[in-house]
Every structure is written in C-alpha cells, then in structure tokens.
Amino acid sequence: TKNIKWWQKAVVYQVYPRSFQDANGDGIGDLQGIEQRLDYIEKLGADVIWLNPVYASPDKDNGYDISDYEDINAKFGTMVDFDRLLSKAHAKGIKILMDLVVNHTSDQHQWFIESRSSKDNDKRDFYIWRDPVDGHEPNNWGSFFSGPAWKYDESTGQYYLHLFVEGQPDLNWVNTKVRQSVFDMMNFWVDKGIDGFRMDVISLISKPDGLPDGDVPSGGTYGNSDKAVANGPYVHDYLKEMRQKVLNRADMMTVGEASGVDISNAIKYADNDASELNMVFQFEHMGLDNNPNPALGKWYDKKVSLIDLKENLSKWQNKLAGKAWNSLYWDNHDQPRAVSRYGNDKPEYREVSAKMVATLLHFMQGTPYIYQGEEIGMTNAYNLKRSDFDDIEIKNAFEYLVDKDHLIDEKTMLSYVHAKGRDNARTPMQWDETKNAGYTTSTPWLKLNDNYQEINVKQALSDSQSIFYYYQKLIQLRHEMPVITTGDYELLDSKDDEVYAYRRLGDGEQLLIINNFTDQKLIRQFDVPRQATVLISNYDDDQGELLRPYESKVYYF
Ligand code: TEU
Ligand code: CA
C-alpha cells in the first residue's frame, strides 16, 4: 500500500472572510463571523479551511496588498480573534491554511515606505527599482490588471515594478535580506500552529535576468509579463530554501498558486520528493474559455469546449501521476461560479448540473478545493451593474479596455464581466432568505446576488436532496475509499463532446464516472458489470444507457 499524506486525502473549503459572515454588523465579514459558522463547515465535512488574506491592508486589492504581515486587518478583527478561531477550528479537527502573499507587499508596508524614501535607503533594494529608459518605462510589461507594470516615482526619479496594481510593489527576491525577512515572518505563523500556506502567485517571484520585454499580443498595448516572469531562473532555489528554513518545521500543507505553469514546471514545484511544495494551482483549464483575441485575455462569455476541457484535465491527471500531486478546483475568489461556468444556472438545471460539475471533479486524483457557496450552488451575479463592482481588475478592465483603448464597447464588457468577473464569487454568502441573506445586519460591502431568497444555506440544509448534502457525501466517499485518492485515471471517449466519462482503477476495484454535460437526453453505452453498484448519482434511479440532462453517476465494481 502507498504512503498517503494527510493532505492527499483532505478536502479544502475556501473562506473569503470579507464575504462569509459579518458578526459585528459593519457590513464586512470578519473572523468572529467565521468562528460562528465553523459548525457549518464541520457539517460539510471539510478537513481544511483556506483563509484568504486577513492581514493588515489598505485593501487596494482586497487584502492582497499587505501592509503588515504580522497584524490582522482591523475590518476583520484582532489577533486575539485569529488565535481563537485557530484553536476552535483545531478543536473540531479542522486545519487552517493561510494565504501567503510575498510576490509583493502593499505600498504602505514599512519596507516600501523606507525603500521609496531615497535611493540609498538600506531597504531600497527590497523592491525592483529601475531608471527610465529614453524617458519612459524600463520595459514593456503590462500589469495583470491592465495598464503598465511600472510606476514612476517622482521623488527619486525611478520606476518601481508592480505586476499587479500600483499599490502592490514587487519584492526583490534576489536580495537575501528579503528572503530572510519573508521566512522569519512565515515562521511567526508556523509558531502559532497554522497548518500550511496557499502561496499567492509564487511562480512569479523570480524575475528573469535583465527584465526583457514580453511579447505584445496583436491588438494589445503591453508585453505579456505573465509569460516573461513565470518560472523565473531562481524560483526553485528560493522554494527549496523556504522548505528548509520554514516548511519542514511542521507537517504542513502547501499549495502554490502558479499562473503560467505547465506540466513540466508543475512537477518541479510539486515533486513527490518533498523538496518544494505539495501541489500547485495550475491555470491551464481556467484559460480554455479565454477570448480568442489575446488582447482581451480572460474577458469573454462563451462556454469552454468539453473536448478541450477533457484533454486538459486528463493530461494533468495522467502526467502528474506518481510524480507530483494535483489540486482540483473549478472556482475560487478570482473565478466565476462553477455552476454558471461549467453547468447551467437556469432554475430548472441549477441543482442537477451543480452536482454533475462537482462529481466530475471530486472523483479525480488530487486534493479538491470547494469555494464558499459552491456547495449550495451559488451562481454568478447578473444583477450587478458597472457602478456596483468593487474589484480592481473589473474596474481597470472597464477603464482601460473600454474607456481608454476602445478595444470593446461597454455593453459587451458587462456581459464578459457577468461571465468572468471576480465579483461573481465575492458577493456575500447566502445564509437564509431574510434581508441581506443573514450575512449582515447592515449594508454589505458588495451587493448581494438577488437570488438569495431561493438559494441559501437554510434552504439547502432543510432539503435532504440538496447540493449541500451531495457535497457532504462526496467528501465522505473520499475519506472512506482509497481508490478515489490513489486509483489510476483513464479517460473514456476523448472525442465525445457531450459526455465526460472516466475510470479510476485501484487494486481489484474500479470506479466508472459518467457525466452528461448537456441539457439533452443522450444514449451512451458503457461496460458496466452486473455486480456494479451506483455509488452516487444526481438522479434517484439508474436508467442504464439513457442519460438525462446533466445526469451524473458513479459505478463501483
Ligand atoms: O491571483 C493571481 C492571478 O494570477 C490573478 O491575476 C488571476 O489570474 C486573476 O485574478 C484572474 O482574474 C492572485 C490572487 O488570487 C488575486 O486575488 C490577487 O488579486 C493577485 O494574486 C494579486 O495578489
Ligand atoms: Ca464585520
């Protein structure tokens, strides 16, 4: 039998603190709110909570711009609240994964305040400063969130690099003092007893020598900094050093958010040899429904092709097997809602398709991540208008792509934002049908999805057939059946563009997972032995080769 690590059998529940539960009635979710809802997460059966950043921050990018790594954002509470949440979670056997954002800090971080104060300040080299070239930016890189990746600083006459927004200057990882400061800070959290880290854009920390220009997509203005920066020359050295100096001090779980990472890079980051991270969040499947015009990037509103999705997910399943470990996710705080993107959020299909989408992912090899609200089938927020959005990525997209560069008109952009915008995931958690959905007693920081009277936790918990109980069962099955963790993966019928079926092969046992990805009745034949039993399904009977709309079923034999 194989040597299974705890995090290989675990299911993670992602909490976006700002939108989960507001305990003190200021319209913003907080740590005490999460504490009040721990029973709910326990009931679902998740093993681990991944908390999005809760550190001190001016919130230019909702906490991903950190001004003090060892303090809690006052909007969310205090360090006392944090410590209590950690110990209450541990008392329930639930682990806590912290977000680690160390590609950049806030421009309000003490390090940056000192760094920008003068060219000879001893923190100057904590960030990436360059002289202007011919009176403009040092290279052509664009920010991930539109516009240039460089900001000119009047007082010292140099530019600093910010791959994300201006308020997020990139740290200079070449500097050993930067690395040591980051490792010390991580050890502060390890000493508190946290259980691991989700590492924000960790694939971007090592910039290429000489900072060469990126390719400019046709019709675009800036060079692609993601491609230019991802998997830089020293990233694996830095992570090996981090492993030695921090991560090996406890039995932790680590997942690196790794945009721009392909299979061969992933095997380096998440190698079974335990030299760097446990797993990465890869982005390839997230890009399959990008706009065909590269200048518009992710902004698009067409559904992914099932053939492409199968090909991609199967590649990750097969190529990482035995070498590295997969993370499994459909959504998170940066992505639209899973049921809206991969299923069908029309009322008649929402529940059945949300279960299908869940089944498809949860029987794969890897560690599944559930984003808050996914387990009750929360949908994209079509009721939000341009003036309602909070997310800086969305605001910048309107400002640059629509207003400044005229790449697209406002109406089309709104349709793209309704399909892909990050605020789809960030509307408050829908707990019940009362005003503000039981999330807050005052005005929420971001408008609620207007479907909260139909879609909410209270409703889900009162219906034994709900999406919630389906997820609960998926988690329980993963805990009980080793084949789900260790079995080999085999895709069936790669050319079928309506049904996604695959097998998991264990020692003398098998799972056959069949998912109808359409709203049509279909006929499909599979080899199902007589002794097979249906382990889980989103319909209450099995009609053999007839697959009903979004039907999903798993045979065990
Ligand atoms: O996201 C990194 C990242 O790659 C994003 O640019 C992602 O592609 C985009 O949000 C999709 O629309 C991480 C965090 O998850 C995100 O919330 C932060 O804004 C970002 O890093 C900067 O810290
Ligand atoms: Ca609050």
mmCIF file with all atom_site columns, C-alpha atoms in Angstrom, residues 322-477:
data_model
loop_
_atom_site.group_PDB
_atom_site.id
_atom_site.type_symbol
_atom_site.label_atom_id
_atom_site.label_alt_id
_atom_site.label_comp_id
_atom_site.label_asym_id
_atom_site.label_entity_id
_atom_site.label_seq_id
_atom_site.pdbx_PDB_ins_code
_atom_site.Cartn_x
_atom_site.Cartn_y
_atom_site.Cartn_z
_atom_site.occupancy
_atom_site.B_iso_or_equiv
_atom_site.pdbx_formal_charge
_atom_site.auth_seq_id
_atom_site.auth_comp_id
_atom_site.auth_asym_id
_atom_site.auth_atom_id
_atom_site.pdbx_PDB_model_num
ATOM 1   C CA . GLY A 1 322 ? 3.290   9.109  -9.500  1.00 0.00 ? 322 GLY A CA 1
ATOM 2   C CA . LYS A 1 323 ? 5.428   12.246 -9.849  1.00 0.00 ? 323 LYS A CA 1
ATOM 3   C CA . ALA A 1 324 ? 3.575   15.148 -8.297  1.00 0.00 ? 324 ALA A CA 1
ATOM 4   C CA . TRP A 1 325 ? 0.186   15.919 -6.826  1.00 0.00 ? 325 TRP A CA 1
ATOM 5   C CA . ASN A 1 326 ? -2.788  17.743 -8.373  1.00 0.00 ? 326 ASN A CA 1
ATOM 6   C CA . SER A 1 327 ? -5.041  20.316 -6.826  1.00 0.00 ? 327 SER A CA 1
ATOM 7   C CA . LEU A 1 328 ? -8.614  20.143 -8.107  1.00 0.00 ? 328 LEU A CA 1
ATOM 8   C CA . TYR A 1 329 ? -10.686 23.288 -8.452  1.00 0.00 ? 329 TYR A CA 1
ATOM 9   C CA . TRP A 1 330 ? -13.418 24.858 -10.548 1.00 0.00 ? 330 TRP A CA 1
ATOM 10  C CA . ASP A 1 331 ? -13.592 28.206 -8.846  1.00 0.00 ? 331 ASP A CA 1
ATOM 11  C CA . ASN A 1 332 ? -12.208 30.469 -6.148  1.00 0.00 ? 332 ASN A CA 1
ATOM 12  C CA . HIS A 1 333 ? -12.344 34.165 -5.247  1.00 0.00 ? 333 HIS A CA 1
ATOM 13  C CA . ASP A 1 334 ? -10.809 35.060 -8.643  1.00 0.00 ? 334 ASP A CA 1
ATOM 14  C CA . GLN A 1 335 ? -13.104 32.991 -10.820 1.00 0.00 ? 335 GLN A CA 1
ATOM 15  C CA . PRO A 1 336 ? -16.795 32.949 -11.682 1.00 0.00 ? 336 PRO A CA 1
ATOM 16  C CA . ARG A 1 337 ? -19.134 30.468 -10.045 1.00 0.00 ? 337 ARG A CA 1
ATOM 17  C CA . ALA A 1 338 ? -18.662 26.828 -11.055 1.00 0.00 ? 338 ALA A CA 1
ATOM 18  C CA . VAL A 1 339 ? -22.324 26.121 -11.796 1.00 0.00 ? 339 VAL A CA 1
ATOM 19  C CA . SER A 1 340 ? -22.595 29.192 -14.021 1.00 0.00 ? 340 SER A CA 1
ATOM 20  C CA . ARG A 1 341 ? -19.381 28.491 -15.899 1.00 0.00 ? 341 ARG A CA 1
ATOM 21  C CA . TYR A 1 342 ? -19.441 24.704 -16.306 1.00 0.00 ? 342 TYR A CA 1
ATOM 22  C CA . GLY A 1 343 ? -23.022 23.754 -15.523 1.00 0.00 ? 343 GLY A CA 1
ATOM 23  C CA . ASN A 1 344 ? -26.268 25.595 -16.148 1.00 0.00 ? 344 ASN A CA 1
ATOM 24  C CA . ASP A 1 345 ? -27.581 28.130 -13.651 1.00 0.00 ? 345 ASP A CA 1
ATOM 25  C CA . LYS A 1 346 ? -31.125 28.316 -15.051 1.00 0.00 ? 346 LYS A CA 1
ATOM 26  C CA . PRO A 1 347 ? -33.500 27.373 -12.208 1.00 0.00 ? 347 PRO A CA 1
ATOM 27  C CA . GLU A 1 348 ? -34.559 24.072 -13.800 1.00 0.00 ? 348 GLU A CA 1
ATOM 28  C CA . TYR A 1 349 ? -30.982 22.826 -14.196 1.00 0.00 ? 349 TYR A CA 1
ATOM 29  C CA . ARG A 1 350 ? -29.049 24.556 -11.446 1.00 0.00 ? 350 ARG A CA 1
ATOM 30  C CA . GLU A 1 351 ? -29.146 21.832 -8.824  1.00 0.00 ? 351 GLU A CA 1
ATOM 31  C CA . VAL A 1 352 ? -28.682 18.867 -11.099 1.00 0.00 ? 352 VAL A CA 1
ATOM 32  C CA . SER A 1 353 ? -25.848 20.498 -13.043 1.00 0.00 ? 353 SER A CA 1
ATOM 33  C CA . ALA A 1 354 ? -24.072 21.768 -9.913  1.00 0.00 ? 354 ALA A CA 1
ATOM 34  C CA . LYS A 1 355 ? -23.973 18.153 -8.700  1.00 0.00 ? 355 LYS A CA 1
ATOM 35  C CA . MET A 1 356 ? -22.693 16.954 -12.063 1.00 0.00 ? 356 MET A CA 1
ATOM 36  C CA . VAL A 1 357 ? -19.908 19.515 -12.090 1.00 0.00 ? 357 VAL A CA 1
ATOM 37  C CA . ALA A 1 358 ? -18.972 18.504 -8.538  1.00 0.00 ? 358 ALA A CA 1
ATOM 38  C CA . THR A 1 359 ? -18.927 14.810 -9.354  1.00 0.00 ? 359 THR A CA 1
ATOM 39  C CA . LEU A 1 360 ? -16.715 15.337 -12.358 1.00 0.00 ? 360 LEU A CA 1
ATOM 40  C CA . LEU A 1 361 ? -14.028 16.983 -10.229 1.00 0.00 ? 361 LEU A CA 1
ATOM 41  C CA . HIS A 1 362 ? -14.314 15.132 -6.929  1.00 0.00 ? 362 HIS A CA 1
ATOM 42  C CA . PHE A 1 363 ? -13.558 11.696 -8.337  1.00 0.00 ? 363 PHE A CA 1
ATOM 43  C CA . MET A 1 364 ? -10.262 12.798 -9.840  1.00 0.00 ? 364 MET A CA 1
ATOM 44  C CA . GLN A 1 365 ? -6.864  12.303 -8.272  1.00 0.00 ? 365 GLN A CA 1
ATOM 45  C CA . GLY A 1 366 ? -5.727  15.295 -6.266  1.00 0.00 ? 366 GLY A CA 1
ATOM 46  C CA . THR A 1 367 ? -6.862  17.493 -3.407  1.00 0.00 ? 367 THR A CA 1
ATOM 47  C CA . PRO A 1 368 ? -10.272 19.095 -4.055  1.00 0.00 ? 368 PRO A CA 1
ATOM 48  C CA . TYR A 1 369 ? -10.994 22.713 -3.150  1.00 0.00 ? 369 TYR A CA 1
ATOM 49  C CA . ILE A 1 370 ? -14.534 23.955 -2.581  1.00 0.00 ? 370 ILE A CA 1
ATOM 50  C CA . TYR A 1 371 ? -15.095 27.696 -2.719  1.00 0.00 ? 371 TYR A CA 1
ATOM 51  C CA . GLN A 1 372 ? -17.642 29.081 -0.252  1.00 0.00 ? 372 GLN A CA 1
ATOM 52  C CA . GLY A 1 373 ? -21.160 28.962 -1.673  1.00 0.00 ? 373 GLY A CA 1
ATOM 53  C CA . GLU A 1 374 ? -20.233 26.391 -4.322  1.00 0.00 ? 374 GLU A CA 1
ATOM 54  C CA . GLU A 1 375 ? -21.684 23.730 -2.016  1.00 0.00 ? 375 GLU A CA 1
ATOM 55  C CA . ILE A 1 376 ? -25.125 25.367 -2.240  1.00 0.00 ? 376 ILE A CA 1
ATOM 56  C CA . GLY A 1 377 ? -24.862 26.137 -5.939  1.00 0.00 ? 377 GLY A CA 1
ATOM 57  C CA . MET A 1 378 ? -24.447 29.909 -5.714  1.00 0.00 ? 378 MET A CA 1
ATOM 58  C CA . THR A 1 379 ? -24.454 31.467 -9.179  1.00 0.00 ? 379 THR A CA 1
ATOM 59  C CA . ASN A 1 380 ? -22.844 34.392 -10.969 1.00 0.00 ? 380 ASN A CA 1
ATOM 60  C CA . ALA A 1 381 ? -24.261 37.778 -10.004 1.00 0.00 ? 381 ALA A CA 1
ATOM 61  C CA . TYR A 1 382 ? -26.016 39.059 -13.112 1.00 0.00 ? 382 TYR A CA 1
ATOM 62  C CA . ASN A 1 383 ? -27.737 41.792 -11.120 1.00 0.00 ? 383 ASN A CA 1
ATOM 63  C CA . LEU A 1 384 ? -24.502 43.771 -10.600 1.00 0.00 ? 384 LEU A CA 1
ATOM 64  C CA . LYS A 1 385 ? -24.034 46.787 -12.866 1.00 0.00 ? 385 LYS A CA 1
ATOM 65  C CA . ARG A 1 386 ? -20.858 48.670 -13.727 1.00 0.00 ? 386 ARG A CA 1
ATOM 66  C CA . SER A 1 387 ? -21.285 51.016 -10.758 1.00 0.00 ? 387 SER A CA 1
ATOM 67  C CA . ASP A 1 388 ? -21.808 48.092 -8.347  1.00 0.00 ? 388 ASP A CA 1
ATOM 68  C CA . PHE A 1 389 ? -18.470 46.392 -8.928  1.00 0.00 ? 389 PHE A CA 1
ATOM 69  C CA . ASP A 1 390 ? -15.741 46.645 -6.313  1.00 0.00 ? 390 ASP A CA 1
ATOM 70  C CA . ASP A 1 391 ? -12.986 44.546 -7.862  1.00 0.00 ? 391 ASP A CA 1
ATOM 71  C CA . ILE A 1 392 ? -10.000 46.489 -9.146  1.00 0.00 ? 392 ILE A CA 1
ATOM 72  C CA . GLU A 1 393 ? -9.494  44.057 -12.009 1.00 0.00 ? 393 GLU A CA 1
ATOM 73  C CA . ILE A 1 394 ? -13.032 44.708 -13.253 1.00 0.00 ? 394 ILE A CA 1
ATOM 74  C CA . LYS A 1 395 ? -12.772 48.470 -12.750 1.00 0.00 ? 395 LYS A CA 1
ATOM 75  C CA . ASN A 1 396 ? -9.478  48.623 -14.605 1.00 0.00 ? 396 ASN A CA 1
ATOM 76  C CA . ALA A 1 397 ? -10.838 46.473 -17.407 1.00 0.00 ? 397 ALA A CA 1
ATOM 77  C CA . PHE A 1 398 ? -13.653 48.974 -17.986 1.00 0.00 ? 398 PHE A CA 1
ATOM 78  C CA . GLU A 1 399 ? -11.263 51.883 -17.638 1.00 0.00 ? 399 GLU A CA 1
ATOM 79  C CA . TYR A 1 400 ? -8.551  50.606 -19.981 1.00 0.00 ? 400 TYR A CA 1
ATOM 80  C CA . LEU A 1 401 ? -10.200 48.205 -22.412 1.00 0.00 ? 401 LEU A CA 1
ATOM 81  C CA . VAL A 1 402 ? -13.433 50.178 -22.805 1.00 0.00 ? 402 VAL A CA 1
ATOM 82  C CA . ASP A 1 403 ? -12.775 53.829 -21.939 1.00 0.00 ? 403 ASP A CA 1
ATOM 83  C CA . LYS A 1 404 ? -9.123  54.386 -22.874 1.00 0.00 ? 404 LYS A CA 1
ATOM 84  C CA . ASP A 1 405 ? -8.200  51.827 -25.514 1.00 0.00 ? 405 ASP A CA 1
ATOM 85  C CA . HIS A 1 406 ? -11.669 51.324 -27.073 1.00 0.00 ? 406 HIS A CA 1
ATOM 86  C CA . LEU A 1 407 ? -10.943 47.651 -27.625 1.00 0.00 ? 407 LEU A CA 1
ATOM 87  C CA . ILE A 1 408 ? -14.520 46.785 -26.789 1.00 0.00 ? 408 ILE A CA 1
ATOM 88  C CA . ASP A 1 409 ? -17.838 48.516 -26.020 1.00 0.00 ? 409 ASP A CA 1
ATOM 89  C CA . GLU A 1 410 ? -19.250 48.817 -22.529 1.00 0.00 ? 410 GLU A CA 1
ATOM 90  C CA . LYS A 1 411 ? -22.232 46.533 -23.081 1.00 0.00 ? 411 LYS A CA 1
ATOM 91  C CA . THR A 1 412 ? -20.091 43.663 -24.334 1.00 0.00 ? 412 THR A CA 1
ATOM 92  C CA . MET A 1 413 ? -17.681 44.197 -21.468 1.00 0.00 ? 413 MET A CA 1
ATOM 93  C CA . LEU A 1 414 ? -20.540 43.963 -18.977 1.00 0.00 ? 414 LEU A CA 1
ATOM 94  C CA . SER A 1 415 ? -21.558 40.658 -20.496 1.00 0.00 ? 415 SER A CA 1
ATOM 95  C CA . TYR A 1 416 ? -17.962 39.431 -20.168 1.00 0.00 ? 416 TYR A CA 1
ATOM 96  C CA . VAL A 1 417 ? -17.808 40.602 -16.565 1.00 0.00 ? 417 VAL A CA 1
ATOM 97  C CA . HIS A 1 418 ? -21.039 38.782 -15.787 1.00 0.00 ? 418 HIS A CA 1
ATOM 98  C CA . ALA A 1 419 ? -19.416 35.646 -17.188 1.00 0.00 ? 419 ALA A CA 1
ATOM 99  C CA . LYS A 1 420 ? -15.889 36.001 -15.819 1.00 0.00 ? 420 LYS A CA 1
ATOM 100 C CA . GLY A 1 421 ? -15.565 38.843 -13.297 1.00 0.00 ? 421 GLY A CA 1
ATOM 101 C CA . ARG A 1 422 ? -14.154 38.132 -9.860  1.00 0.00 ? 422 ARG A CA 1
ATOM 102 C CA . ASP A 1 423 ? -17.066 39.799 -8.065  1.00 0.00 ? 423 ASP A CA 1
ATOM 103 C CA . ASN A 1 424 ? -19.272 36.885 -9.139  1.00 0.00 ? 424 ASN A CA 1
ATOM 104 C CA . ALA A 1 425 ? -17.522 34.896 -6.436  1.00 0.00 ? 425 ALA A CA 1
ATOM 105 C CA . ARG A 1 426 ? -17.272 37.720 -3.936  1.00 0.00 ? 426 ARG A CA 1
ATOM 106 C CA . THR A 1 427 ? -20.925 38.594 -3.364  1.00 0.00 ? 427 THR A CA 1
ATOM 107 C CA . PRO A 1 428 ? -21.843 37.758 0.237   1.00 0.00 ? 428 PRO A CA 1
ATOM 108 C CA . MET A 1 429 ? -22.545 34.215 1.337   1.00 0.00 ? 429 MET A CA 1
ATOM 109 C CA . GLN A 1 430 ? -26.256 33.446 1.242   1.00 0.00 ? 430 GLN A CA 1
ATOM 110 C CA . TRP A 1 431 ? -27.248 32.012 4.609   1.00 0.00 ? 431 TRP A CA 1
ATOM 111 C CA . ASP A 1 432 ? -31.016 32.469 4.625   1.00 0.00 ? 432 ASP A CA 1
ATOM 112 C CA . GLU A 1 433 ? -33.918 34.294 2.954   1.00 0.00 ? 433 GLU A CA 1
ATOM 113 C CA . THR A 1 434 ? -34.040 37.266 5.327   1.00 0.00 ? 434 THR A CA 1
ATOM 114 C CA . LYS A 1 435 ? -32.877 40.761 4.398   1.00 0.00 ? 435 LYS A CA 1
ATOM 115 C CA . ASN A 1 436 ? -29.172 40.671 3.435   1.00 0.00 ? 436 ASN A CA 1
ATOM 116 C CA . ALA A 1 437 ? -29.314 36.872 3.469   1.00 0.00 ? 437 ALA A CA 1
ATOM 117 C CA . GLY A 1 438 ? -28.291 36.547 7.119   1.00 0.00 ? 438 GLY A CA 1
ATOM 118 C CA . TYR A 1 439 ? -24.825 37.755 6.140   1.00 0.00 ? 439 TYR A CA 1
ATOM 119 C CA . THR A 1 440 ? -25.009 41.166 7.758   1.00 0.00 ? 440 THR A CA 1
ATOM 120 C CA . THR A 1 441 ? -27.443 43.362 9.653   1.00 0.00 ? 441 THR A CA 1
ATOM 121 C CA . SER A 1 442 ? -26.276 46.462 7.792   1.00 0.00 ? 442 SER A CA 1
ATOM 122 C CA . THR A 1 443 ? -25.358 47.310 4.205   1.00 0.00 ? 443 THR A CA 1
ATOM 123 C CA . PRO A 1 444 ? -22.990 44.720 2.704   1.00 0.00 ? 444 PRO A CA 1
ATOM 124 C CA . TRP A 1 445 ? -19.696 45.983 1.230   1.00 0.00 ? 445 TRP A CA 1
ATOM 125 C CA . LEU A 1 446 ? -20.666 44.361 -2.079  1.00 0.00 ? 446 LEU A CA 1
ATOM 126 C CA . LYS A 1 447 ? -24.210 43.892 -3.323  1.00 0.00 ? 447 LYS A CA 1
ATOM 127 C CA . LEU A 1 448 ? -25.797 40.516 -2.740  1.00 0.00 ? 448 LEU A CA 1
ATOM 128 C CA . ASN A 1 449 ? -26.781 38.277 -5.581  1.00 0.00 ? 449 ASN A CA 1
ATOM 129 C CA . ASP A 1 450 ? -30.519 38.926 -5.906  1.00 0.00 ? 450 ASP A CA 1
ATOM 130 C CA . ASN A 1 451 ? -31.331 35.194 -5.927  1.00 0.00 ? 451 ASN A CA 1
ATOM 131 C CA . TYR A 1 452 ? -30.620 34.698 -2.211  1.00 0.00 ? 452 TYR A CA 1
ATOM 132 C CA . GLN A 1 453 ? -34.246 34.030 -1.360  1.00 0.00 ? 453 GLN A CA 1
ATOM 133 C CA . GLU A 1 454 ? -34.179 30.835 -3.407  1.00 0.00 ? 454 GLU A CA 1
ATOM 134 C CA . ILE A 1 455 ? -30.519 29.905 -2.982  1.00 0.00 ? 455 ILE A CA 1
ATOM 135 C CA . ASN A 1 456 ? -29.309 29.872 0.601   1.00 0.00 ? 456 ASN A CA 1
ATOM 136 C CA . VAL A 1 457 ? -27.858 27.624 3.284   1.00 0.00 ? 457 VAL A CA 1
ATOM 137 C CA . LYS A 1 458 ? -31.029 27.382 5.318   1.00 0.00 ? 458 LYS A CA 1
ATOM 138 C CA . GLN A 1 459 ? -32.926 26.058 2.318   1.00 0.00 ? 459 GLN A CA 1
ATOM 139 C CA . ALA A 1 460 ? -30.099 23.655 1.462   1.00 0.00 ? 460 ALA A CA 1
ATOM 140 C CA . LEU A 1 461 ? -29.916 22.219 4.958   1.00 0.00 ? 461 LEU A CA 1
ATOM 141 C CA . SER A 1 462 ? -33.670 21.606 5.041   1.00 0.00 ? 462 SER A CA 1
ATOM 142 C CA . ASP A 1 463 ? -33.662 19.558 1.813   1.00 0.00 ? 463 ASP A CA 1
ATOM 143 C CA . SER A 1 464 ? -32.073 16.115 2.013   1.00 0.00 ? 464 SER A CA 1
ATOM 144 C CA . GLN A 1 465 ? -31.600 16.142 -1.789  1.00 0.00 ? 465 GLN A CA 1
ATOM 145 C CA . SER A 1 466 ? -29.742 19.454 -1.799  1.00 0.00 ? 466 SER A CA 1
ATOM 146 C CA . ILE A 1 467 ? -26.405 20.232 -3.392  1.00 0.00 ? 467 ILE A CA 1
ATOM 147 C CA . PHE A 1 468 ? -25.012 20.654 0.126   1.00 0.00 ? 468 PHE A CA 1
ATOM 148 C CA . TYR A 1 469 ? -25.727 17.046 1.131   1.00 0.00 ? 469 TYR A CA 1
ATOM 149 C CA . TYR A 1 470 ? -24.353 15.879 -2.198  1.00 0.00 ? 470 TYR A CA 1
ATOM 150 C CA . TYR A 1 471 ? -21.044 17.599 -1.458  1.00 0.00 ? 471 TYR A CA 1
ATOM 151 C CA . GLN A 1 472 ? -21.137 16.173 2.042   1.00 0.00 ? 472 GLN A CA 1
ATOM 152 C CA . LYS A 1 473 ? -21.381 12.718 0.525   1.00 0.00 ? 473 LYS A CA 1
ATOM 153 C CA . LEU A 1 474 ? -18.597 13.376 -1.986  1.00 0.00 ? 474 LEU A CA 1
ATOM 154 C CA . ILE A 1 475 ? -16.299 14.347 0.870   1.00 0.00 ? 475 ILE A CA 1
ATOM 155 C CA . GLN A 1 476 ? -17.292 11.336 2.921   1.00 0.00 ? 476 GLN A CA 1
ATOM 156 C CA . LEU A 1 477 ? -16.648 8.980  -0.004  1.00 0.00 ? 477 LEU A CA 1
#
